[in-house]
């Protein structure tokens, strides 16, 4: 490979939502994977953060949000509601987004806690979440037509039910996924990938990372020219993860 | 005492003797005595002149407990502790069976017990401690507890049951918040000098937070003021003392401040400062925790890593320059099955020297993590035994360091003695 004068294919701006309060399950890994893969694909990556109280930066190309403690969800609630219209506009415009666990729930219509309290979401996703008495914890393997086999780890007490406005991300073959009564995991809407899986999701699922990158490049530059990436380590990590106990 | 309970000690001791003959588990006799005589532990521990000390937190319990025990022994106290490393209630009961007389009486001045945060709640309901030392709430074992806020609530229950003094880490916001729930005990703190705050990021500061929180204004009985390699200075009663420790690793040195604070609470006005500092200097690492060995004439260090904060501090404590490095990551139940935490550790410090060997069940997860931090990996082998042989062979003539999760550490410790002669330095 000759990289004497690498010409950047463009700059992709990643906005991490609420890293201060919603980043407890290795969500940084998802940001790092996007950042590095963008570089390997020949793009410049810029990572921005949005925390509660910050001015919202709308000129962004990929949005990414993670999970947090229940207490973290309370902290961001007001700010998230204040920025709901902006986030919806970006979503409807096809901005790729990855929302995991806590922000997956809050991107939906509501979270009804186990003791009956109703936490409103921002309704971008046609889903609702009900607090359960059991916690769903463990390794997960799920099959997606779009992305192949997905590997991750779940840790949530909310049980999420999908409405007709979204489709499931994948069908679970090991673990629970969205809830304990149905066999699907996560949700897909426009260019949003929503999931309960962390672990982190993107390192072992580069197909999802590249989907977000591709959609971002197409939305901004009209086309995506992938680089030649070696994902053999990710393949081996997937193989070993799939063989582990729940 | 009547009925079964009068027989529980002899019976428990007999079970203990039998299970020792069979080479069996250390906790089983404890389970037997708990079942037939639930009041056994409370009776054995209630009359100790200096009380019952419980040490808990997500990280550093074993080494900190060892430090508190040795600090108190250095002051001439006879200390009972659960040395077998079984930090569940039945482990304490089993350890007691070995030390009580046939009538169930314990000859000791004080008990210092390491308790697992989940099982501690069960224990303190049976035996309210006179003192407790709560170290930290770090982001490991989320697969066990779900949320770290929940872990805080577990530690809070220990504090609520404590009758004398609760000693808290003022720098950990979750631990410090427990003070407001303590009604029946006094609260004391250990802490850090402002200049050291960014060396020990709290769990909330690992990612996303802009900078570290300002130093706490809470008054602390013991403050860790400076750390330079193994030399640390502690401030107590406005007076600063410098100690050269046998322990390595900055996390151990912060826990030394915790142990000093706890020992001073137990001793009260009887505390002799010089002797405390001498005892602290002599404390050696607990099994598998920052141990230094000699392998083929070169030092080999085992560094136990269980969560992002611990791994970060481990990388920060030990300079990679000149060292051959191996990392072994397992995801067995005792390690935690969730691998997410590897993504909250920065591996930049290994970039220059690279990593010689990555091993363990989740070797490929680890290697993938290193790849995304641009750290080169020379070799990957999921089998810790053969990985260790290759590592020792290829790193001949160089000092070695192995970062490993708990079950990987046990396997490596066992295999080391098979592969080569192992001399324990500290």
PDB file of N, CA, C and O in Angstrom, chain A residues 19-20 23-26 28-29 32-33 36-37 40 49 51 68-71 135 137 139 153 155 198-200 203-204 230 233-234 236-237 240-241 244-245, chain B residues 139 142-143 145-149 174 203-204 207-210 331-332 337-340 343-344 346 361-362 364-365 367-369 371-374 380 382:
ATOM      1  N   UNK A  19     -22.077  11.278  27.104  1.00  0.00           N
ATOM      2  CA  UNK A  19     -21.033  10.365  27.595  1.00  0.00           C
ATOM      3  C   UNK A  19     -20.835  10.451  29.111  1.00  0.00           C
ATOM      4  O   UNK A  19     -20.405   9.490  29.736  1.00  0.00           O
ATOM      5  N   UNK A  20     -21.195  11.603  29.705  1.00  0.00           N
ATOM      6  CA  UNK A  20     -20.971  11.745  31.139  1.00  0.00           C
ATOM      7  C   UNK A  20     -21.916  10.854  31.947  1.00  0.00           C
ATOM      8  O   UNK A  20     -21.524  10.253  32.932  1.00  0.00           O
ATOM      9  N   UNK A  23     -22.846   6.086  29.782  1.00  0.00           N
ATOM     10  CA  UNK A  23     -21.659   5.475  29.199  1.00  0.00           C
ATOM     11  C   UNK A  23     -21.087   4.502  30.212  1.00  0.00           C
ATOM     12  O   UNK A  23     -20.018   4.678  30.727  1.00  0.00           O
ATOM     13  N   UNK A  24     -21.865   3.477  30.518  1.00  0.00           N
ATOM     14  CA  UNK A  24     -21.389   2.641  31.604  1.00  0.00           C
ATOM     15  C   UNK A  24     -21.060   1.219  31.156  1.00  0.00           C
ATOM     16  O   UNK A  24     -20.514   0.443  31.893  1.00  0.00           O
ATOM     17  N   UNK A  25     -21.373   0.905  29.933  1.00  0.00           N
ATOM     18  CA  UNK A  25     -21.125  -0.465  29.503  1.00  0.00           C
ATOM     19  C   UNK A  25     -20.180  -0.516  28.319  1.00  0.00           C
ATOM     20  O   UNK A  25     -20.434  -1.170  27.336  1.00  0.00           O
ATOM     21  N   UNK A  26     -19.082   0.225  28.394  1.00  0.00           N
ATOM     22  CA  UNK A  26     -18.108   0.175  27.319  1.00  0.00           C
ATOM     23  C   UNK A  26     -18.558   0.890  26.065  1.00  0.00           C
ATOM     24  O   UNK A  26     -18.107   0.586  24.968  1.00  0.00           O
ATOM     25  N   UNK A  28     -17.825   3.717  25.029  1.00  0.00           N
ATOM     26  CA  UNK A  28     -16.692   4.359  24.376  1.00  0.00           C
ATOM     27  C   UNK A  28     -16.135   3.468  23.274  1.00  0.00           C
ATOM     28  O   UNK A  28     -15.676   3.958  22.230  1.00  0.00           O
ATOM     29  N   UNK A  29     -16.193   2.173  23.456  1.00  0.00           N
ATOM     30  CA  UNK A  29     -15.709   1.230  22.445  1.00  0.00           C
ATOM     31  C   UNK A  29     -16.394   1.439  21.114  1.00  0.00           C
ATOM     32  O   UNK A  29     -15.754   1.366  20.061  1.00  0.00           O
ATOM     33  N   UNK A  32     -14.897   4.589  19.586  1.00  0.00           N
ATOM     34  CA  UNK A  32     -13.523   4.342  19.131  1.00  0.00           C
ATOM     35  C   UNK A  32     -13.509   3.525  17.838  1.00  0.00           C
ATOM     36  O   UNK A  32     -12.723   3.792  16.928  1.00  0.00           O
ATOM     37  N   UNK A  33     -14.399   2.525  17.763  1.00  0.00           N
ATOM     38  CA  UNK A  33     -14.441   1.683  16.569  1.00  0.00           C
ATOM     39  C   UNK A  33     -14.844   2.520  15.349  1.00  0.00           C
ATOM     40  O   UNK A  33     -14.229   2.426  14.287  1.00  0.00           O
ATOM     41  N   UNK A  36     -11.803   4.815  14.419  1.00  0.00           N
ATOM     42  CA  UNK A  36     -10.690   4.112  13.781  1.00  0.00           C
ATOM     43  C   UNK A  36     -11.068   3.578  12.400  1.00  0.00           C
ATOM     44  O   UNK A  36     -10.292   3.666  11.457  1.00  0.00           O
ATOM     45  N   UNK A  37     -12.266   3.019  12.286  1.00  0.00           N
ATOM     46  CA  UNK A  37     -12.649   2.457  10.985  1.00  0.00           C
ATOM     47  C   UNK A  37     -12.801   3.569   9.939  1.00  0.00           C
ATOM     48  O   UNK A  37     -12.475   3.372   8.771  1.00  0.00           O
ATOM     49  N   UNK A  40      -9.404   4.107   8.781  1.00  0.00           N
ATOM     50  CA  UNK A  40      -8.946   3.008   7.926  1.00  0.00           C
ATOM     51  C   UNK A  40      -9.646   3.024   6.563  1.00  0.00           C
ATOM     52  O   UNK A  40      -9.110   2.564   5.568  1.00  0.00           O
ATOM     53  N   UNK A  49     -18.922  15.697  21.655  1.00  0.00           N
ATOM     54  CA  UNK A  49     -19.722  15.183  22.766  1.00  0.00           C
ATOM     55  C   UNK A  49     -20.904  16.095  23.022  1.00  0.00           C
ATOM     56  O   UNK A  49     -20.810  17.306  22.864  1.00  0.00           O
ATOM     57  N   UNK A  51     -23.333  16.675  26.331  1.00  0.00           N
ATOM     58  CA  UNK A  51     -23.784  16.349  27.681  1.00  0.00           C
ATOM     59  C   UNK A  51     -24.938  17.262  28.058  1.00  0.00           C
ATOM     60  O   UNK A  51     -25.166  18.294  27.414  1.00  0.00           O
ATOM     61  N   UNK A  68     -26.878   3.679  30.730  1.00  0.00           N
ATOM     62  CA  UNK A  68     -26.435   4.276  31.983  1.00  0.00           C
ATOM     63  C   UNK A  68     -27.185   3.655  33.138  1.00  0.00           C
ATOM     64  O   UNK A  68     -27.956   2.717  32.965  1.00  0.00           O
ATOM     65  N   UNK A  69     -26.916   4.187  34.302  1.00  0.00           N
ATOM     66  CA  UNK A  69     -27.679   3.792  35.466  1.00  0.00           C
ATOM     67  C   UNK A  69     -29.067   4.407  35.349  1.00  0.00           C
ATOM     68  O   UNK A  69     -29.245   5.386  34.635  1.00  0.00           O
ATOM     69  N   UNK A  70     -30.015   3.910  36.095  1.00  0.00           N
ATOM     70  CA  UNK A  70     -31.322   4.557  36.137  1.00  0.00           C
ATOM     71  C   UNK A  70     -31.155   6.013  36.556  1.00  0.00           C
ATOM     72  O   UNK A  70     -31.827   6.905  36.041  1.00  0.00           O
ATOM     73  N   UNK A  71     -30.220   6.266  37.487  1.00  0.00           N
ATOM     74  CA  UNK A  71     -30.003   7.635  37.961  1.00  0.00           C
ATOM     75  C   UNK A  71     -29.482   8.531  36.832  1.00  0.00           C
ATOM     76  O   UNK A  71     -29.818   9.707  36.762  1.00  0.00           O
ATOM     77  N   UNK A 135     -33.890  -9.179  35.957  1.00  0.00           N
ATOM     78  CA  UNK A 135     -32.918  -8.498  35.123  1.00  0.00           C
ATOM     79  C   UNK A 135     -32.405  -9.486  34.089  1.00  0.00           C
ATOM     80  O   UNK A 135     -32.043 -10.605  34.417  1.00  0.00           O
ATOM     81  N   UNK A 137     -29.616 -10.671  31.925  1.00  0.00           N
ATOM     82  CA  UNK A 137     -28.165 -10.472  31.913  1.00  0.00           C
ATOM     83  C   UNK A 137     -27.483 -11.665  31.252  1.00  0.00           C
ATOM     84  O   UNK A 137     -27.793 -12.807  31.581  1.00  0.00           O
ATOM     85  N   UNK A 139     -24.600 -13.257  27.850  1.00  0.00           N
ATOM     86  CA  UNK A 139     -24.166 -13.226  26.457  1.00  0.00           C
ATOM     87  C   UNK A 139     -25.355 -13.441  25.525  1.00  0.00           C
ATOM     88  O   UNK A 139     -26.259 -14.211  25.829  1.00  0.00           O
ATOM     89  N   UNK A 153     -23.677  -8.495  24.662  1.00  0.00           N
ATOM     90  CA  UNK A 153     -23.965  -8.829  26.050  1.00  0.00           C
ATOM     91  C   UNK A 153     -25.114  -7.935  26.485  1.00  0.00           C
ATOM     92  O   UNK A 153     -25.135  -6.748  26.160  1.00  0.00           O
ATOM     93  N   UNK A 155     -27.775  -6.474  29.632  1.00  0.00           N
ATOM     94  CA  UNK A 155     -27.900  -6.253  31.068  1.00  0.00           C
ATOM     95  C   UNK A 155     -28.965  -5.186  31.265  1.00  0.00           C
ATOM     96  O   UNK A 155     -28.668  -4.001  31.277  1.00  0.00           O
ATOM     97  N   UNK A 198     -24.428  -4.555  24.362  1.00  0.00           N
ATOM     98  CA  UNK A 198     -23.194  -3.779  24.413  1.00  0.00           C
ATOM     99  C   UNK A 198     -22.058  -4.769  24.213  1.00  0.00           C
ATOM    100  O   UNK A 198     -22.101  -5.580  23.339  1.00  0.00           O
ATOM    101  N   UNK A 199     -21.036  -4.629  24.952  1.00  0.00           N
ATOM    102  CA  UNK A 199     -20.019  -5.673  24.943  1.00  0.00           C
ATOM    103  C   UNK A 199     -18.712  -5.396  24.235  1.00  0.00           C
ATOM    104  O   UNK A 199     -17.922  -6.280  24.195  1.00  0.00           O
ATOM    105  N   UNK A 200     -18.410  -4.270  23.650  1.00  0.00           N
ATOM    106  CA  UNK A 200     -19.304  -3.257  23.088  1.00  0.00           C
ATOM    107  C   UNK A 200     -19.884  -3.808  21.783  1.00  0.00           C
ATOM    108  O   UNK A 200     -19.337  -4.747  21.231  1.00  0.00           O
ATOM    109  N   UNK A 203     -17.269  -3.381  18.079  1.00  0.00           N
ATOM    110  CA  UNK A 203     -15.999  -4.088  17.819  1.00  0.00           C
ATOM    111  C   UNK A 203     -16.206  -5.477  17.223  1.00  0.00           C
ATOM    112  O   UNK A 203     -15.540  -5.838  16.260  1.00  0.00           O
ATOM    113  N   UNK A 204     -17.133  -6.229  17.784  1.00  0.00           N
ATOM    114  CA  UNK A 204     -17.341  -7.590  17.279  1.00  0.00           C
ATOM    115  C   UNK A 204     -18.383  -7.647  16.169  1.00  0.00           C
ATOM    116  O   UNK A 204     -18.663  -8.726  15.647  1.00  0.00           O
ATOM    117  N   UNK A 230      -9.000  -5.375   7.378  1.00  0.00           N
ATOM    118  CA  UNK A 230      -8.800  -6.766   7.799  1.00  0.00           C
ATOM    119  C   UNK A 230      -9.575  -6.998   9.088  1.00  0.00           C
ATOM    120  O   UNK A 230      -9.212  -6.492  10.144  1.00  0.00           O
ATOM    121  N   UNK A 233      -9.404 -10.557  13.212  1.00  0.00           N
ATOM    122  CA  UNK A 233      -9.439 -10.631  14.676  1.00  0.00           C
ATOM    123  C   UNK A 233     -10.874 -10.568  15.196  1.00  0.00           C
ATOM    124  O   UNK A 233     -11.244 -11.283  16.121  1.00  0.00           O
ATOM    125  N   UNK A 234     -11.670  -9.697  14.579  1.00  0.00           N
ATOM    126  CA  UNK A 234     -13.078  -9.592  14.973  1.00  0.00           C
ATOM    127  C   UNK A 234     -13.787 -10.923  14.729  1.00  0.00           C
ATOM    128  O   UNK A 234     -14.588 -11.380  15.552  1.00  0.00           O
ATOM    129  N   UNK A 236     -12.484 -13.941  14.818  1.00  0.00           N
ATOM    130  CA  UNK A 236     -12.089 -14.886  15.865  1.00  0.00           C
ATOM    131  C   UNK A 236     -12.752 -14.531  17.199  1.00  0.00           C
ATOM    132  O   UNK A 236     -13.190 -15.417  17.936  1.00  0.00           O
ATOM    133  N   UNK A 237     -12.842 -13.237  17.504  1.00  0.00           N
ATOM    134  CA  UNK A 237     -13.502 -12.820  18.748  1.00  0.00           C
ATOM    135  C   UNK A 237     -14.974 -13.228  18.717  1.00  0.00           C
ATOM    136  O   UNK A 237     -15.530 -13.665  19.729  1.00  0.00           O
ATOM    137  N   UNK A 240     -15.310 -17.062  19.351  1.00  0.00           N
ATOM    138  CA  UNK A 240     -15.134 -17.433  20.764  1.00  0.00           C
ATOM    139  C   UNK A 240     -16.291 -16.929  21.623  1.00  0.00           C
ATOM    140  O   UNK A 240     -16.728 -17.619  22.532  1.00  0.00           O
ATOM    141  N   UNK A 241     -16.784 -15.732  21.309  1.00  0.00           N
ATOM    142  CA  UNK A 241     -17.910 -15.191  22.082  1.00  0.00           C
ATOM    143  C   UNK A 241     -19.139 -16.086  21.917  1.00  0.00           C
ATOM    144  O   UNK A 241     -19.865 -16.357  22.876  1.00  0.00           O
ATOM    145  N   UNK A 244     -19.391 -19.097  24.274  1.00  0.00           N
ATOM    146  CA  UNK A 244     -19.357 -18.901  25.729  1.00  0.00           C
ATOM    147  C   UNK A 244     -20.726 -19.140  26.360  1.00  0.00           C
ATOM    148  O   UNK A 244     -21.759 -18.962  25.709  1.00  0.00           O
ATOM    149  N   UNK A 245     -20.726 -19.539  27.650  1.00  0.00           N
ATOM    150  CA  UNK A 245     -22.020 -19.740  28.323  1.00  0.00           C
ATOM    151  C   UNK A 245     -22.808 -18.439  28.387  1.00  0.00           C
ATOM    152  O   UNK A 245     -22.247 -17.357  28.268  1.00  0.00           O
TER     153      UNK A 245
ATOM    154  N   UNK B 139     -16.711  -0.167  38.635  1.00  0.00           N
ATOM    155  CA  UNK B 139     -17.610  -0.701  37.634  1.00  0.00           C
ATOM    156  C   UNK B 139     -17.312  -2.156  37.273  1.00  0.00           C
ATOM    157  O   UNK B 139     -17.308  -2.503  36.119  1.00  0.00           O
ATOM    158  N   UNK B 142     -20.795  -5.844  37.025  1.00  0.00           N
ATOM    159  CA  UNK B 142     -22.125  -5.366  36.647  1.00  0.00           C
ATOM    160  C   UNK B 142     -23.000  -6.541  36.229  1.00  0.00           C
ATOM    161  O   UNK B 142     -24.217  -6.474  36.330  1.00  0.00           O
ATOM    162  N   UNK B 143     -22.358  -7.612  35.770  1.00  0.00           N
ATOM    163  CA  UNK B 143     -23.152  -8.773  35.391  1.00  0.00           C
ATOM    164  C   UNK B 143     -23.741  -9.459  36.621  1.00  0.00           C
ATOM    165  O   UNK B 143     -24.652 -10.258  36.523  1.00  0.00           O
ATOM    166  N   UNK B 145     -24.507  -7.496  39.660  1.00  0.00           N
ATOM    167  CA  UNK B 145     -25.368  -6.569  40.392  1.00  0.00           C
ATOM    168  C   UNK B 145     -26.238  -5.691  39.497  1.00  0.00           C
ATOM    169  O   UNK B 145     -27.103  -4.988  39.994  1.00  0.00           O
ATOM    170  N   UNK B 146     -25.983  -5.711  38.191  1.00  0.00           N
ATOM    171  CA  UNK B 146     -26.811  -4.917  37.291  1.00  0.00           C
ATOM    172  C   UNK B 146     -26.366  -3.472  37.209  1.00  0.00           C
ATOM    173  O   UNK B 146     -26.069  -2.968  36.158  1.00  0.00           O
ATOM    174  N   UNK B 147     -26.333  -2.781  38.347  1.00  0.00           N
ATOM    175  CA  UNK B 147     -25.981  -1.367  38.355  1.00  0.00           C
ATOM    176  C   UNK B 147     -25.014  -1.091  39.488  1.00  0.00           C
ATOM    177  O   UNK B 147     -25.121  -1.690  40.556  1.00  0.00           O
ATOM    178  N   UNK B 148     -24.098  -0.146  39.300  1.00  0.00           N
ATOM    179  CA  UNK B 148     -23.201   0.149  40.414  1.00  0.00           C
ATOM    180  C   UNK B 148     -23.929   0.909  41.518  1.00  0.00           C
ATOM    181  O   UNK B 148     -23.533   0.856  42.665  1.00  0.00           O
ATOM    182  N   UNK B 149     -25.009   1.611  41.189  1.00  0.00           N
ATOM    183  CA  UNK B 149     -25.793   2.250  42.256  1.00  0.00           C
ATOM    184  C   UNK B 149     -26.368   1.193  43.204  1.00  0.00           C
ATOM    185  O   UNK B 149     -26.542   1.436  44.389  1.00  0.00           O
ATOM    186  N   UNK B 174     -19.909   7.765  45.356  1.00  0.00           N
ATOM    187  CA  UNK B 174     -20.938   6.818  45.800  1.00  0.00           C
ATOM    188  C   UNK B 174     -20.693   6.390  47.241  1.00  0.00           C
ATOM    189  O   UNK B 174     -21.611   6.309  48.047  1.00  0.00           O
ATOM    190  N   UNK B 203     -15.211   6.257  39.127  1.00  0.00           N
ATOM    191  CA  UNK B 203     -15.819   5.538  38.024  1.00  0.00           C
ATOM    192  C   UNK B 203     -16.541   6.468  37.048  1.00  0.00           C
ATOM    193  O   UNK B 203     -16.579   6.221  35.858  1.00  0.00           O
ATOM    194  N   UNK B 204     -17.094   7.548  37.568  1.00  0.00           N
ATOM    195  CA  UNK B 204     -17.815   8.473  36.695  1.00  0.00           C
ATOM    196  C   UNK B 204     -16.865   9.269  35.818  1.00  0.00           C
ATOM    197  O   UNK B 204     -17.276   9.873  34.848  1.00  0.00           O
ATOM    198  N   UNK B 207     -14.885   8.090  31.624  1.00  0.00           N
ATOM    199  CA  UNK B 207     -15.220   8.532  30.278  1.00  0.00           C
ATOM    200  C   UNK B 207     -16.164   9.699  30.334  1.00  0.00           C
ATOM    201  O   UNK B 207     -17.075   9.724  31.163  1.00  0.00           O
ATOM    202  N   UNK B 208     -15.961  10.625  29.442  1.00  0.00           N
ATOM    203  CA  UNK B 208     -16.998  11.629  29.247  1.00  0.00           C
ATOM    204  C   UNK B 208     -16.891  12.834  30.137  1.00  0.00           C
ATOM    205  O   UNK B 208     -17.053  13.944  29.673  1.00  0.00           O
ATOM    206  N   UNK B 209     -16.594  12.648  31.410  1.00  0.00           N
ATOM    207  CA  UNK B 209     -16.551  13.811  32.285  1.00  0.00           C
ATOM    208  C   UNK B 209     -15.399  14.706  31.873  1.00  0.00           C
ATOM    209  O   UNK B 209     -14.344  14.229  31.456  1.00  0.00           O
ATOM    210  N   UNK B 210     -15.604  15.981  31.978  1.00  0.00           N
ATOM    211  CA  UNK B 210     -14.523  16.899  31.627  1.00  0.00           C
ATOM    212  C   UNK B 210     -13.692  17.152  32.876  1.00  0.00           C
ATOM    213  O   UNK B 210     -14.122  17.845  33.790  1.00  0.00           O
ATOM    214  N   UNK B 331     -13.315 -15.091  30.975  1.00  0.00           N
ATOM    215  CA  UNK B 331     -14.660 -14.586  31.278  1.00  0.00           C
ATOM    216  C   UNK B 331     -15.462 -15.626  32.035  1.00  0.00           C
ATOM    217  O   UNK B 331     -16.660 -15.776  31.831  1.00  0.00           O
ATOM    218  N   UNK B 332     -14.778 -16.358  32.924  1.00  0.00           N
ATOM    219  CA  UNK B 332     -15.509 -17.308  33.759  1.00  0.00           C
ATOM    220  C   UNK B 332     -16.324 -16.543  34.791  1.00  0.00           C
ATOM    221  O   UNK B 332     -16.146 -15.337  34.959  1.00  0.00           O
ATOM    222  N   UNK B 337     -18.628 -12.227  33.233  1.00  0.00           N
ATOM    223  CA  UNK B 337     -18.764 -12.702  31.852  1.00  0.00           C
ATOM    224  C   UNK B 337     -18.769 -11.559  30.836  1.00  0.00           C
ATOM    225  O   UNK B 337     -18.575 -11.768  29.658  1.00  0.00           O
ATOM    226  N   UNK B 338     -19.040 -10.358  31.316  1.00  0.00           N
ATOM    227  CA  UNK B 338     -19.200  -9.215  30.416  1.00  0.00           C
ATOM    228  C   UNK B 338     -17.831  -8.629  30.060  1.00  0.00           C
ATOM    229  O   UNK B 338     -17.056  -8.250  30.936  1.00  0.00           O
ATOM    230  N   UNK B 339     -17.544  -8.545  28.781  1.00  0.00           N
ATOM    231  CA  UNK B 339     -16.235  -8.063  28.313  1.00  0.00           C
ATOM    232  C   UNK B 339     -16.215  -6.570  27.994  1.00  0.00           C
ATOM    233  O   UNK B 339     -15.190  -6.030  27.593  1.00  0.00           O
ATOM    234  N   UNK B 340     -17.342  -5.881  28.163  1.00  0.00           N
ATOM    235  CA  UNK B 340     -17.437  -4.463  27.765  1.00  0.00           C
ATOM    236  C   UNK B 340     -16.354  -3.608  28.394  1.00  0.00           C
ATOM    237  O   UNK B 340     -15.872  -2.654  27.795  1.00  0.00           O
ATOM    238  N   UNK B 343     -13.164  -2.002  26.939  1.00  0.00           N
ATOM    239  CA  UNK B 343     -13.218  -0.836  26.060  1.00  0.00           C
ATOM    240  C   UNK B 343     -13.131   0.465  26.836  1.00  0.00           C
ATOM    241  O   UNK B 343     -13.003   1.529  26.241  1.00  0.00           O
ATOM    242  N   UNK B 344     -13.212   0.406  28.151  1.00  0.00           N
ATOM    243  CA  UNK B 344     -13.046   1.614  28.958  1.00  0.00           C
ATOM    244  C   UNK B 344     -11.638   1.759  29.514  1.00  0.00           C
ATOM    245  O   UNK B 344     -11.380   2.597  30.372  1.00  0.00           O
ATOM    246  N   UNK B 346      -7.652   2.548  28.515  1.00  0.00           N
ATOM    247  CA  UNK B 346      -6.764   3.028  27.445  1.00  0.00           C
ATOM    248  C   UNK B 346      -5.475   2.232  27.495  1.00  0.00           C
ATOM    249  O   UNK B 346      -4.907   2.069  28.566  1.00  0.00           O
ATOM    250  N   UNK B 361      -9.462 -17.150  27.647  1.00  0.00           N
ATOM    251  CA  UNK B 361     -10.651 -17.510  26.871  1.00  0.00           C
ATOM    252  C   UNK B 361     -11.034 -16.374  25.911  1.00  0.00           C
ATOM    253  O   UNK B 361     -11.442 -16.595  24.787  1.00  0.00           O
ATOM    254  N   UNK B 362     -10.890 -15.124  26.386  1.00  0.00           N
ATOM    255  CA  UNK B 362     -11.265 -13.979  25.565  1.00  0.00           C
ATOM    256  C   UNK B 362     -10.041 -13.280  24.967  1.00  0.00           C
ATOM    257  O   UNK B 362     -10.014 -12.054  24.838  1.00  0.00           O
ATOM    258  N   UNK B 364      -9.075 -13.127  21.983  1.00  0.00           N
ATOM    259  CA  UNK B 364      -9.332 -12.381  20.738  1.00  0.00           C
ATOM    260  C   UNK B 364     -10.072 -11.076  21.001  1.00  0.00           C
ATOM    261  O   UNK B 364      -9.879 -10.087  20.293  1.00  0.00           O
ATOM    262  N   UNK B 365     -10.933 -11.053  22.015  1.00  0.00           N
ATOM    263  CA  UNK B 365     -11.552  -9.776  22.413  1.00  0.00           C
ATOM    264  C   UNK B 365     -10.466  -8.784  22.830  1.00  0.00           C
ATOM    265  O   UNK B 365     -10.514  -7.600  22.494  1.00  0.00           O
ATOM    266  N   UNK B 367      -7.187  -8.871  22.054  1.00  0.00           N
ATOM    267  CA  UNK B 367      -6.334  -8.506  20.917  1.00  0.00           C
ATOM    268  C   UNK B 367      -7.037  -7.478  20.029  1.00  0.00           C
ATOM    269  O   UNK B 367      -6.421  -6.540  19.523  1.00  0.00           O
ATOM    270  N   UNK B 368      -8.351  -7.642  19.878  1.00  0.00           N
ATOM    271  CA  UNK B 368      -9.142  -6.706  19.078  1.00  0.00           C
ATOM    272  C   UNK B 368      -9.126  -5.326  19.739  1.00  0.00           C
ATOM    273  O   UNK B 368      -8.993  -4.298  19.065  1.00  0.00           O
ATOM    274  N   UNK B 369      -9.244  -5.326  21.074  1.00  0.00           N
ATOM    275  CA  UNK B 369      -9.191  -4.058  21.814  1.00  0.00           C
ATOM    276  C   UNK B 369      -7.856  -3.354  21.568  1.00  0.00           C
ATOM    277  O   UNK B 369      -7.817  -2.145  21.332  1.00  0.00           O
ATOM    278  N   UNK B 371      -5.827  -3.755  19.067  1.00  0.00           N
ATOM    279  CA  UNK B 371      -5.740  -3.319  17.671  1.00  0.00           C
ATOM    280  C   UNK B 371      -6.351  -1.926  17.501  1.00  0.00           C
ATOM    281  O   UNK B 371      -5.790  -1.065  16.814  1.00  0.00           O
ATOM    282  N   UNK B 372      -7.493  -1.695  18.150  1.00  0.00           N
ATOM    283  CA  UNK B 372      -8.144  -0.394  18.003  1.00  0.00           C
ATOM    284  C   UNK B 372      -7.397   0.716  18.743  1.00  0.00           C
ATOM    285  O   UNK B 372      -7.672   1.886  18.538  1.00  0.00           O
ATOM    286  N   UNK B 373      -6.463   0.336  19.648  1.00  0.00           N
ATOM    287  CA  UNK B 373      -5.598   1.354  20.266  1.00  0.00           C
ATOM    288  C   UNK B 373      -4.208   1.369  19.617  1.00  0.00           C
ATOM    289  O   UNK B 373      -3.268   1.930  20.184  1.00  0.00           O
ATOM    290  N   UNK B 374      -4.073   0.732  18.452  1.00  0.00           N
ATOM    291  CA  UNK B 374      -2.804   0.710  17.706  1.00  0.00           C
ATOM    292  C   UNK B 374      -1.654   0.111  18.516  1.00  0.00           C
ATOM    293  O   UNK B 374      -0.522   0.590  18.437  1.00  0.00           O
ATOM    294  N   UNK B 380      -0.889 -14.662  19.890  1.00  0.00           N
ATOM    295  CA  UNK B 380      -2.164 -14.891  20.578  1.00  0.00           C
ATOM    296  C   UNK B 380      -2.328 -16.397  20.764  1.00  0.00           C
ATOM    297  O   UNK B 380      -2.129 -17.167  19.828  1.00  0.00           O
ATOM    298  N   UNK B 382      -5.093 -18.849  23.105  1.00  0.00           N
ATOM    299  CA  UNK B 382      -6.157 -18.843  24.121  1.00  0.00           C
ATOM    300  C   UNK B 382      -5.817 -19.735  25.313  1.00  0.00           C
ATOM    301  O   UNK B 382      -6.340 -19.531  26.398  1.00  0.00           O
TER     302      UNK B 382
END
